[in-house]
Every structure is written in C-alpha cells, then in structure tokens.
Coordinates of C-alpha atoms in Angstrom, one line a residue:
M715 CA 124.8 137.7 128.3
I716 CA 125.1 141.3 129.0
S717 CA 122.5 143.8 128.8
T718 CA 123.2 147.3 127.4
D719 CA 123.1 149.9 130.4
K720 CA 121.3 152.8 128.5
A721 CA 117.6 153.0 129.4
I722 CA 115.4 152.5 126.4
T723 CA 112.1 154.1 126.4
S724 CA 111.0 154.4 122.8
L725 CA 111.0 152.3 119.7
D726 CA 113.5 154.7 118.1
Q727 CA 116.0 153.9 120.9
L728 CA 115.2 150.1 120.6
L729 CA 115.4 149.5 116.9
T730 CA 119.0 151.1 116.1
R731 CA 121.9 149.8 114.3
D732 CA 123.9 149.4 117.5
N733 CA 121.2 147.3 119.0
L734 CA 121.2 145.2 115.9
N735 CA 124.9 144.7 116.3
H736 CA 124.4 143.9 119.8
I737 CA 122.0 141.0 118.9
A738 CA 124.4 139.8 116.5
N739 CA 127.4 139.7 118.9
A740 CA 125.7 138.7 122.0
D741 CA 126.5 135.4 123.6
F742 CA 123.0 133.5 123.5
T743 CA 123.7 130.6 125.7
V744 CA 121.8 127.4 126.6
D745 CA 122.2 128.3 130.2
D746 CA 120.4 131.7 129.4
Y747 CA 117.6 130.0 127.9
Q748 CA 117.2 127.5 130.6
M749 CA 117.1 130.6 132.9
I750 CA 114.2 132.0 130.9
L751 CA 112.3 128.8 131.0
K752 CA 112.7 128.6 134.9
E753 CA 111.5 132.2 135.2
I754 CA 108.4 131.4 133.2
Y755 CA 107.7 128.2 135.2
D756 CA 108.2 130.3 138.5
E757 CA 105.7 132.8 137.3
S758 CA 103.3 130.0 136.3
V759 CA 103.3 128.5 139.9
E760 CA 103.7 131.7 142.1
N761 CA 100.7 131.7 144.4
L762 CA 98.9 129.2 142.2
T763 CA 96.3 127.2 144.0
L764 CA 94.5 124.3 142.2
D765 CA 91.5 122.8 143.8
K766 CA 90.3 119.3 143.5
N767 CA 86.8 120.3 144.2
I768 CA 86.3 122.5 141.2
S769 CA 86.1 121.5 137.6
A770 CA 89.0 121.0 135.3
L771 CA 88.1 124.0 133.3
E772 CA 88.2 126.2 136.4
N773 CA 91.7 124.8 137.3
I774 CA 93.0 125.4 133.9
K775 CA 91.5 129.0 133.9
R776 CA 93.6 129.4 137.1
I777 CA 96.8 128.2 135.4
A778 CA 96.1 130.6 132.4
Y779 CA 95.3 133.6 134.8
Q780 CA 99.0 133.4 136.0
H781 CA 99.8 134.9 132.6
V782 CA 96.8 136.3 130.9
N783 CA 93.3 137.4 131.3
I784 CA 90.4 135.5 129.8
Y785 CA 87.3 137.0 128.1
F786 CA 84.4 135.5 126.2
S787 CA 84.5 137.0 122.6
E788 CA 81.5 138.8 121.2
K789 CA 82.9 138.1 117.7
E790 CA 81.8 135.0 115.8
I791 CA 84.9 132.7 116.3
S792 CA 85.3 129.1 116.0
S793 CA 87.0 128.6 119.3
G794 CA 89.2 131.4 120.6
Y795 CA 92.3 133.7 120.0
Y796 CA 95.1 135.4 121.8
I797 CA 96.2 138.8 121.6
Y798 CA 97.6 141.6 123.7
N799 CA 98.1 139.3 126.8
K800 CA 94.3 138.1 126.7
I801 CA 92.6 134.9 125.7
Y802 CA 89.2 135.4 124.0
L803 CA 86.9 132.3 124.1
N804 CA 83.8 131.3 122.2
N805 CA 81.2 131.1 124.8
N806 CA 79.3 128.3 123.1
L807 CA 82.1 125.9 123.5
S808 CA 81.8 122.8 125.6
E809 CA 84.0 122.9 128.8
A810 CA 86.4 120.3 127.2
Q811 CA 86.8 122.5 124.2
Q812 CA 87.4 125.6 126.3
I813 CA 90.1 123.7 128.2
V814 CA 92.1 122.8 125.0
T815 CA 91.5 126.4 123.5
I816 CA 93.0 127.9 126.7
I817 CA 96.0 125.6 126.7
H818 CA 96.4 126.3 123.0
E819 CA 96.2 130.0 123.4
L820 CA 98.3 130.0 126.7
T821 CA 100.9 128.3 124.6
H822 CA 101.0 131.4 122.1
H823 CA 101.6 133.7 125.1
I824 CA 104.5 131.5 126.8
Y825 CA 106.2 131.3 123.2
A826 CA 106.0 135.1 122.8
E827 CA 107.2 135.4 126.4
I828 CA 110.4 133.5 125.8
F829 CA 111.4 136.0 123.1
E830 CA 110.4 139.0 125.3
K831 CA 112.8 137.8 128.0
W832 CA 115.6 137.4 125.5
L833 CA 115.1 141.1 124.7
Y834 CA 115.1 141.9 128.3
K835 CA 118.3 140.1 128.8
L836 CA 119.8 142.0 126.0
F837 CA 118.3 145.6 126.6
N838 CA 117.3 147.9 129.4
V839 CA 113.8 148.4 128.3
R840 CA 111.7 150.5 130.6
E841 CA 108.5 150.1 128.8
K842 CA 107.3 146.6 128.6
F843 CA 104.9 147.1 125.8
L844 CA 107.8 148.1 123.5
V845 CA 109.2 144.6 123.8
E846 CA 105.8 143.0 123.5
S847 CA 104.9 145.0 120.4
V848 CA 108.3 143.9 118.6
V849 CA 107.8 140.3 119.5
M850 CA 104.1 140.1 118.4
F851 CA 105.0 141.7 115.2
M852 CA 107.9 139.3 114.6
L853 CA 105.7 136.3 115.2
N854 CA 103.1 137.4 112.7
N855 CA 105.5 139.0 110.2
S856 CA 106.0 135.9 108.1
I857 CA 103.9 132.8 107.2
E858 CA 106.8 130.8 108.5
N859 CA 106.7 132.5 112.0
R860 CA 103.0 132.2 111.9
I861 CA 102.8 128.6 111.2
A862 CA 105.7 127.7 113.7
D863 CA 103.6 129.5 116.3
E864 CA 100.5 127.6 115.4
Y865 CA 102.2 124.3 114.9
L866 CA 103.8 124.3 118.4
S867 CA 100.5 125.5 120.0
Y868 CA 98.5 122.7 118.4
I869 CA 101.3 120.1 119.5
V870 CA 101.1 121.4 123.1
E871 CA 97.4 121.3 123.1
G872 CA 97.4 117.8 121.9
R873 CA 99.6 116.5 124.7
F874 CA 96.8 117.5 127.1
T875 CA 93.9 116.1 125.0
P876 CA 92.8 112.4 124.9
P877 CA 94.6 110.9 122.0
E878 CA 91.3 109.8 120.5
C879 CA 90.0 113.3 120.6
Q880 CA 92.8 115.1 119.1
N881 CA 91.6 117.3 116.2
Y882 CA 94.1 119.2 113.7
L883 CA 91.6 120.0 111.0
S884 CA 92.0 123.6 111.6
F885 CA 95.8 123.5 111.5
L886 CA 95.6 121.6 108.3
Q887 CA 93.2 124.2 106.8
L888 CA 95.7 127.0 107.8
L889 CA 98.5 125.2 105.9
I890 CA 96.3 125.3 102.9
E891 CA 95.1 128.8 103.5
L892 CA 98.6 130.1 103.9
N893 CA 99.8 128.0 100.9
I894 CA 102.8 126.7 103.2
N895 CA 105.4 124.7 101.3
V896 CA 106.2 122.3 104.2
E897 CA 109.5 121.2 102.9
K898 CA 110.7 124.8 102.4
S899 CA 109.5 125.6 105.9
K900 CA 111.2 122.5 107.4
S901 CA 113.4 124.2 109.8
F902 CA 110.6 126.3 111.4
F903 CA 108.6 123.1 112.0
I904 CA 111.6 121.4 113.5
F905 CA 112.4 124.5 115.6
A906 CA 108.6 124.7 116.8
H907 CA 108.6 121.0 117.7
E908 CA 111.6 121.7 120.0
I909 CA 110.0 124.6 121.5
S910 CA 106.8 122.6 122.1
H911 CA 108.7 120.2 124.3
D912 CA 110.1 123.2 126.4
I913 CA 106.7 124.6 126.9
D914 CA 105.4 121.2 127.7
D915 CA 108.0 120.9 130.3
I916 CA 106.6 124.1 132.0
L917 CA 103.1 122.9 132.1
K918 CA 103.5 119.1 132.8
P919 CA 104.2 119.6 136.5
I920 CA 101.2 122.0 136.9
I921 CA 98.7 120.3 134.7
T922 CA 99.3 116.9 136.6
D923 CA 98.3 113.4 135.6
K924 CA 95.4 113.6 137.9
L925 CA 94.3 117.0 136.4
K926 CA 94.7 115.4 132.9
Q927 CA 92.5 112.6 134.0
C928 CA 89.8 115.1 135.1
I929 CA 90.1 116.7 131.6
A930 CA 89.8 113.3 129.9
K931 CA 86.6 112.7 131.8
Q932 CA 85.3 116.1 130.7
F933 CA 85.7 115.1 127.1
V934 CA 83.7 112.0 127.9
V935 CA 80.9 114.1 129.6
D936 CA 80.8 116.5 126.7
D937 CA 80.6 113.6 124.2
I938 CA 83.5 115.0 122.1
D939 CA 84.0 113.4 118.7
K940 CA 86.7 110.8 118.5
L941 CA 88.7 111.6 115.3
Y942 CA 92.0 109.8 116.2
Q943 CA 94.1 112.3 114.3
K944 CA 97.8 112.7 114.6
L945 CA 100.0 115.7 113.6
T946 CA 103.2 114.3 112.0
F947 CA 105.5 115.0 109.1
D948 CA 108.0 113.0 107.3
Y949 CA 110.8 114.6 109.2
C950 CA 109.4 114.5 112.7
D951 CA 112.2 112.7 114.0
E952 CA 114.7 115.3 113.0
R953 CA 115.9 117.3 116.0
F954 CA 117.8 120.7 116.9
D955 CA 120.1 120.3 119.6
E956 CA 120.1 122.9 122.3
V957 CA 122.7 125.2 120.9
E958 CA 120.9 125.1 117.3
K959 CA 117.6 126.0 119.0
V960 CA 119.1 129.0 120.8
E961 CA 120.9 130.1 117.7
F962 CA 117.6 130.0 115.8
M963 CA 115.9 132.3 118.3
Q964 CA 118.9 134.6 118.1
E965 CA 118.6 134.7 114.3
M966 CA 114.8 135.4 114.5
L967 CA 115.5 138.4 116.8
Y968 CA 118.3 139.8 114.5
F969 CA 115.9 139.3 111.4
I970 CA 113.2 141.5 112.8
F971 CA 115.5 144.2 114.0
D972 CA 117.2 144.1 110.6
Y973 CA 113.8 144.3 108.8
F974 CA 113.2 147.8 110.6
I975 CA 116.7 149.1 110.4
N976 CA 117.9 147.9 106.9
G977 CA 114.8 146.5 105.3
E978 CA 111.2 147.4 104.5
G979 CA 110.1 147.8 108.0
N980 CA 108.5 150.9 109.2
I981 CA 108.3 151.6 112.8
N982 CA 104.9 153.3 112.5
D983 CA 103.6 149.7 111.8
L984 CA 104.3 148.8 115.5
E985 CA 102.0 151.8 116.8
H986 CA 98.8 149.8 116.7
Y987 CA 100.5 147.0 118.7
I988 CA 101.9 149.4 121.1
Q989 CA 98.4 151.0 121.5
G990 CA 96.9 147.5 122.0
F991 CA 99.3 146.5 124.8
D992 CA 99.5 150.1 126.4
N993 CA 95.7 150.3 126.6
S994 CA 95.2 146.8 127.8
L995 CA 93.2 146.7 131.0
M996 CA 94.3 144.1 133.3
F997 CA 91.2 142.9 134.9
V998 CA 89.5 139.6 134.7
E999 CA 85.8 138.8 133.7

C-alpha cells in the first residue's frame, strides 16, 4: 500500500475526492493488516512490566495504560465508557468488574486504532487527531457500526471472564434499544466476530493464563453472580476469510469518506471530536 506524499494538516485536505478515489483504488492487503496488528501488539508490550506481587486489576491497568489513560467517572454510569483515548470507570465497581470493564473499553480503543493505522498507511497525515476524529465518527455514525463495535468488545471481554460469570444483558438491551435487525446486520456481526479474534490474539500473550487465573480468583473473592450466559447467533459458525475481512474494512473507510464528500456529511460535525482529541490531556489519575 502506498501513502500519498502530500502532507495533510486539515480535514479539508483529508476529506477530498482524490483521497476517496485513493481509498477505492488502494491495494488493501492481508500483509498490510497483519503488519498493523503487529504494530499494535508491539505498542502493547513496549516497556510493559507486569508484577505477580500486585493485584490482577493493577496488572490489567498497566496493560491498558500502554494505550489509554484511566479515570474514575463523576457521572452516574453502570460500568464505564471509552472516549478520546480515555477509559472512564465507575468507582463503585468491584475489582473483578473493573477488570472486565477495562478489557471491554480497551478493545474499543484497539478496534479504532486498527482503522487509524489503515489511514496512516494511506495518507501522510500530520495531525493525529484528524484521523482519530474521522474514525470515531465512523464507528458511531450508524447503528451497524456501533453494534459491531460493542459486539466484538463483549466477545473479547468474555474471553477473559470466567465462563460462569459472563454477563451479556447490557448488550442484549442495546440490541433492543437500537432496534437492531440481527439478520439484516448479519455481515457486521460476522465481521466483528473475526476482528475479535485478532484483538484476542494481541491480548492473549499479555493476559497470560496465569493472569487469567488471578482474574478468576478475583471473581470468587468479589462473589460475582454466576449467570452462565453465552453470546451466540444462528450464524456464529459463518466466517470471513482474511481477504474478505480486509475488504470489509476498506469499504467502511470508503463509505465514511463518501459520506462527507458526496453524501449528507458535514465536516463541521467532526469539530467537537477534534476538540475532544486535541484538548485531551495525557496524564494518569
């Protein structure tokens, strides 16, 4: 994949017809995608030190800090949320619940980072928050994109949660709230399931079996309810191959550029995202 040489410093320079055509004609390859995943993994382990003498929660925080900052939210939230490279947690959660919430929200970040790295491969963007803003808008612009993002985050969270304690009630409520036609959105669920494996492959060597055992013990200590829930659909066995997965991501990026260039999108709609990223203070509480 060849990036355009011209330096991009504004949304007007990024969201152009020429760049839309560049996305359409670019050679998105599986090798490019594997390189992106490796870059994210390398960033995840660079200078990372886990300590068997501290709690599972503190080790999970160390893993998350490789990518994001963590704060306790002053808002009334059920568990937590992710925005502008930050994870906000409900301070009243048990340690076990904080662990899976961090993993869930970190998955949102890694998923967004995958698309950001595609755009960096395509374009010579000088201002990071331009790319971050476009990707955040894309992942929230349609109910299909939103539900795919949530679906894969719940799947990844579940893989590090003791099976008997997996809880997907919030996701099922979201399906109802967004009035999702699961059959109509089938391709997004299949795609999300594929991406969940890729993010799982990034996290599994870091959240080792030993750390997973510590997480499981924390669930016992915190006496978390055993609900024995599973998140499955009729077509869970259907798969995208690697080429189809990469093509799906290319189509998503093309669609969001087309939305602003030929559709109803207004670049001004991205301004509050830009302000959120640009004004984001990078410190840890």
